[in-house]
Short mmCIF file of C-alpha atoms in Angstrom, two decimals:
data_model
loop_
_atom_site.label_atom_id
_atom_site.label_comp_id
_atom_site.label_asym_id
_atom_site.label_seq_id
_atom_site.Cartn_x
_atom_site.Cartn_y
_atom_site.Cartn_z
CA UNK A 11 -31.96 -27.55 20.24
CA UNK A 12 -28.39 -26.97 21.43
CA UNK A 13 -26.28 -24.34 19.65
CA UNK A 14 -22.58 -25.00 19.58
CA UNK A 15 -20.49 -21.86 19.50
CA UNK A 16 -17.02 -21.76 18.02
CA UNK A 17 -14.67 -19.86 20.37
CA UNK A 18 -12.09 -19.38 17.61
CA UNK A 19 -14.69 -17.77 15.32
CA UNK A 20 -15.91 -15.54 18.15
CA UNK A 21 -12.34 -14.47 18.92
CA UNK A 22 -11.66 -13.67 15.28
CA UNK A 23 -14.92 -11.71 14.93
CA UNK A 24 -14.36 -9.70 18.12
CA UNK A 25 -10.81 -8.87 17.14
CA UNK A 26 -11.86 -7.92 13.60
CA UNK A 27 -14.62 -5.66 14.91
CA UNK A 28 -12.14 -3.88 17.14
CA UNK A 29 -9.69 -3.38 14.27
CA UNK A 30 -12.37 -1.95 12.00
CA UNK A 31 -13.85 0.27 14.72
CA UNK A 32 -10.37 1.54 15.52
CA UNK A 33 -9.65 2.16 11.85
CA UNK A 34 -12.77 4.29 11.52
CA UNK A 35 -12.27 6.33 14.69
CA UNK A 36 -8.51 6.76 14.38
CA UNK A 37 -9.02 7.91 10.78
CA UNK A 38 -11.72 10.38 11.81
CA UNK A 39 -10.19 11.70 15.05
CA UNK A 40 -6.54 10.72 15.17
CA UNK A 41 -4.66 8.59 17.66
CA UNK A 42 -4.89 10.92 20.64
CA UNK A 43 -8.49 12.05 20.24
CA UNK A 44 -10.03 8.61 19.63
CA UNK A 45 -10.62 6.96 22.99
CA UNK A 46 -10.47 3.23 23.60
CA UNK A 47 -13.92 3.44 25.20
CA UNK A 48 -15.40 4.87 21.99
CA UNK A 49 -13.71 2.18 19.94
CA UNK A 50 -15.04 -0.59 22.16
CA UNK A 51 -18.55 0.85 22.09
CA UNK A 52 -18.49 0.98 18.29
CA UNK A 53 -17.11 -2.58 18.11
CA UNK A 54 -19.51 -3.92 20.73
CA UNK A 55 -16.61 -5.19 22.78
CA UNK A 56 -15.48 -4.97 26.39
CA UNK A 57 -12.70 -2.49 27.16
CA UNK A 58 -10.54 -5.34 28.46
CA UNK A 59 -10.56 -6.88 24.97
CA UNK A 60 -8.04 -4.30 23.78
CA UNK A 61 -5.47 -5.48 26.31
CA UNK A 62 -6.30 -9.11 25.55
CA UNK A 63 -5.90 -8.86 21.76
CA UNK A 64 -3.51 -5.94 21.27
CA UNK A 65 -1.76 -5.19 24.55
CA UNK A 66 -2.66 -1.52 24.63
CA UNK A 67 -4.04 1.37 22.57
CA UNK A 68 -0.77 1.65 20.62
CA UNK A 69 -0.99 -2.01 19.64
CA UNK A 70 -4.57 -1.53 18.47
CA UNK A 71 -3.48 1.49 16.42
CA UNK A 72 -0.76 -0.52 14.69
CA UNK A 73 -3.26 -3.27 13.90
CA UNK A 74 -5.70 -0.72 12.43
CA UNK A 75 -2.89 0.92 10.45
CA UNK A 76 -1.45 -2.24 8.89
CA UNK A 77 -3.93 -5.13 8.93
CA UNK A 78 -6.84 -3.86 6.76
CA UNK A 79 -4.55 -3.69 3.72
CA UNK A 80 -4.03 -7.45 3.80
CA UNK A 81 -0.90 -9.56 3.54
CA UNK A 82 0.68 -7.54 0.70
CA UNK A 83 -0.15 -3.93 1.51
CA UNK A 84 0.37 -1.70 -1.47
CA UNK A 85 3.34 -3.56 -2.76
CA UNK A 86 5.02 -6.80 -3.62
CA UNK A 87 8.28 -8.68 -3.33
CA UNK A 88 9.85 -7.66 -6.62
CA UNK A 89 13.02 -9.58 -5.85
CA UNK A 90 11.04 -12.83 -5.65
CA UNK A 91 10.22 -12.82 -9.37
CA UNK A 92 12.87 -10.49 -10.78
CA UNK A 93 14.20 -13.32 -12.98
CA UNK A 94 11.01 -13.37 -15.06
CA UNK A 95 10.70 -11.41 -18.33
CA UNK A 96 10.38 -7.70 -17.61
CA UNK A 97 6.78 -7.31 -18.91
CA UNK A 98 5.65 -10.12 -16.58
CA UNK A 99 7.53 -8.61 -13.63
CA UNK A 100 5.83 -5.26 -14.20
CA UNK A 101 2.39 -6.82 -14.61
CA UNK A 102 2.79 -8.69 -11.32
CA UNK A 103 4.19 -5.64 -9.58
CA UNK A 104 1.33 -3.33 -10.52
CA UNK A 105 -1.29 -6.04 -10.06
CA UNK A 106 -0.18 -6.61 -6.47
CA UNK A 107 0.33 -2.90 -5.84
CA UNK A 108 -3.25 -2.08 -6.85
CA UNK A 109 -4.91 -5.11 -5.24
CA UNK A 110 -5.96 -3.18 -2.09
CA UNK A 111 -7.99 -0.80 -4.28
CA UNK A 112 -10.57 -3.59 -4.50
CA UNK A 113 -11.44 -3.11 -0.81
CA UNK A 114 -13.73 -0.13 -1.50
CA UNK A 115 -14.82 1.99 1.49
CA UNK A 116 -12.39 0.20 3.79
CA UNK A 117 -9.49 1.45 1.69
CA UNK A 118 -10.80 5.01 1.94
CA UNK A 119 -10.50 4.80 5.73
CA UNK A 120 -7.01 3.32 5.44
CA UNK A 121 -5.87 6.19 3.22
CA UNK A 122 -7.46 8.74 5.55
CA UNK A 123 -5.58 7.18 8.47
CA UNK A 124 -2.32 7.21 6.49
CA UNK A 125 -2.77 10.90 5.67
CA UNK A 126 -3.47 11.63 9.32
CA UNK A 127 -0.39 9.66 10.36
CA UNK A 128 1.75 11.93 8.18
CA UNK A 129 0.37 14.99 9.97
CA UNK A 130 0.24 13.46 13.46
CA UNK A 131 3.03 10.86 13.38
CA UNK A 132 3.09 7.98 15.84
CA UNK A 133 5.95 6.09 14.20
CA UNK A 134 3.75 3.74 12.18
CA UNK A 135 4.47 5.52 8.89
CA UNK A 136 8.23 5.33 9.46
CA UNK A 137 7.83 1.65 10.24
CA UNK A 138 6.05 1.11 6.93
CA UNK A 139 8.74 3.03 5.05
CA UNK A 140 11.52 0.99 6.64
CA UNK A 141 9.81 -2.40 6.42
CA UNK A 142 8.07 -2.19 3.04
CA UNK A 143 8.44 0.97 0.96
CA UNK A 144 12.23 1.29 1.07
CA UNK A 145 12.95 -2.41 0.37
CA UNK A 146 10.40 -2.37 -2.45
CA UNK A 147 12.07 0.69 -3.98
CA UNK A 148 15.53 -0.82 -3.66
CA UNK A 149 14.39 -4.05 -5.34
CA UNK A 150 12.83 -2.09 -8.20
CA UNK A 151 15.97 0.03 -8.67
CA UNK A 152 18.09 -3.13 -8.73
CA UNK A 153 15.79 -4.62 -11.36
CA UNK A 154 16.10 -1.49 -13.52
CA UNK A 155 19.88 -1.43 -13.13
CA UNK A 156 20.08 -5.04 -14.32
CA UNK A 157 17.70 -4.52 -17.22
CA UNK A 158 19.49 -1.39 -18.42
CA UNK A 159 22.86 -3.12 -18.16
CA UNK A 160 24.38 -0.57 -15.80
CA UNK A 161 27.37 -1.18 -13.58
CA UNK A 162 26.30 1.22 -10.83
CA UNK A 163 23.28 2.95 -9.33
CA UNK A 164 22.64 6.59 -10.18
CA UNK A 165 20.04 9.29 -9.55
CA UNK A 166 18.22 8.63 -12.81
CA UNK A 167 17.53 5.05 -11.74
CA UNK A 168 15.87 6.38 -8.59
CA UNK A 169 13.95 8.99 -10.62
CA UNK A 170 12.67 6.29 -12.95
CA UNK A 171 11.64 3.95 -10.13
CA UNK A 172 9.88 6.74 -8.24
CA UNK A 173 8.07 7.88 -11.39
CA UNK A 174 6.87 4.34 -12.07
CA UNK A 175 5.61 3.85 -8.53
CA UNK A 176 4.14 7.36 -8.55
CA UNK A 177 1.80 6.39 -11.37
CA UNK A 178 0.21 3.75 -9.17
CA UNK A 179 0.30 5.80 -5.96
CA UNK A 180 -1.87 8.49 -7.58
CA UNK A 181 -4.75 6.05 -7.83
CA UNK A 182 -4.66 5.83 -4.03
CA UNK A 183 -4.16 9.46 -3.09
CA UNK A 184 -6.26 10.85 -5.94
CA UNK A 185 -9.38 8.74 -5.51
CA UNK A 186 -11.63 11.75 -4.90
CA UNK A 187 -10.45 13.37 -8.14
CA UNK A 188 -10.75 10.13 -10.10
CA UNK A 189 -14.30 9.59 -8.80
CA UNK A 190 -15.28 12.93 -10.37
CA UNK A 191 -13.34 12.64 -13.61
CA UNK A 192 -13.48 8.97 -14.55
CA UNK A 193 -15.02 6.82 -11.78
CA UNK A 194 -15.34 3.70 -13.93
CA UNK A 195 -11.57 3.20 -13.83
CA UNK A 196 -11.77 1.99 -10.22
CA UNK A 197 -15.37 0.83 -9.96
CA UNK A 198 -14.77 -2.93 -10.25
CA UNK A 199 -12.06 -5.52 -9.61
CA UNK A 200 -11.94 -6.18 -13.36
CA UNK A 201 -11.28 -2.53 -14.18
CA UNK A 202 -8.56 -2.36 -11.52
CA UNK A 203 -6.90 -5.39 -13.15
CA UNK A 204 -7.05 -3.59 -16.51
CA UNK A 205 -5.49 -0.54 -14.89
CA UNK A 206 -2.63 -2.68 -13.57
CA UNK A 207 -2.00 -4.06 -17.06
CA UNK A 208 -1.98 -0.56 -18.55
CA UNK A 209 0.39 0.78 -15.91
CA UNK A 210 2.74 -2.11 -16.62
CA UNK A 211 2.70 -1.09 -20.30
CA UNK A 212 3.29 2.57 -19.47
CA UNK A 213 6.17 1.63 -17.18
CA UNK A 214 7.74 -0.54 -19.87
CA UNK A 215 7.62 2.44 -22.25
CA UNK A 216 9.25 4.62 -19.59
CA UNK A 217 12.06 2.10 -19.18
CA UNK A 218 12.57 1.90 -22.93
CA UNK A 219 12.62 5.70 -23.10
CA UNK A 220 15.26 5.84 -20.37
CA UNK A 221 17.37 3.27 -22.23
CA UNK A 222 17.14 5.37 -25.41
CA UNK A 223 18.04 8.54 -23.51
CA UNK A 224 21.11 6.90 -22.02
CA UNK A 225 22.14 5.63 -25.44
CA UNK A 226 21.84 9.15 -26.91
CA UNK A 227 23.73 10.72 -24.02
CA UNK A 228 26.44 8.10 -24.34
CA UNK A 229 26.96 8.95 -28.00
CA UNK A 230 27.16 12.65 -27.20
CA UNK A 231 29.86 11.97 -24.60
CA UNK A 232 32.05 10.10 -27.10
#
């Protein structure tokens, strides 16, 4: 019996093993302390595979930092559906923001690596801020400005946007606390979807509260 191997599948598997091995070791040891030899041993790959797939150790680190989160890492393109009704925009936003939470243990390693990157920066975190976090924030602030009928941006718009995003971010950075207090909230894809719906509702209430505050302050200024 002849077995036909698929080179494309083998390439994908080898590359994926390297990314996951790198994610684990970089998260545990940091960029400098984790050696490429260790990573290749854990992945069951030849040391030359790193140069073939990633160019060098830095390229492998970037792959481990960004790729495990998927195509929409911790965020979404708010501007792409900003014309929809606000409740639907918020539901989509939080649904996409929380989607990586469904990855389980893999996400724990990603968060550990992100925390380590903040302490031992390589430039990857700044790249994520510039490429994803800042544009996402700006799109959300623009959405709030339009919804509240404002003619300019102000600090309270940024406070509101950061508070809304902060609600969701806690479920990433506070996973250890949540697992002790109320683990069922994140223990299934269905419960994570419910969480996204609830956060959308909370955010809508925050926006309505900000609109009411501005209306009150406007009356006081008259």
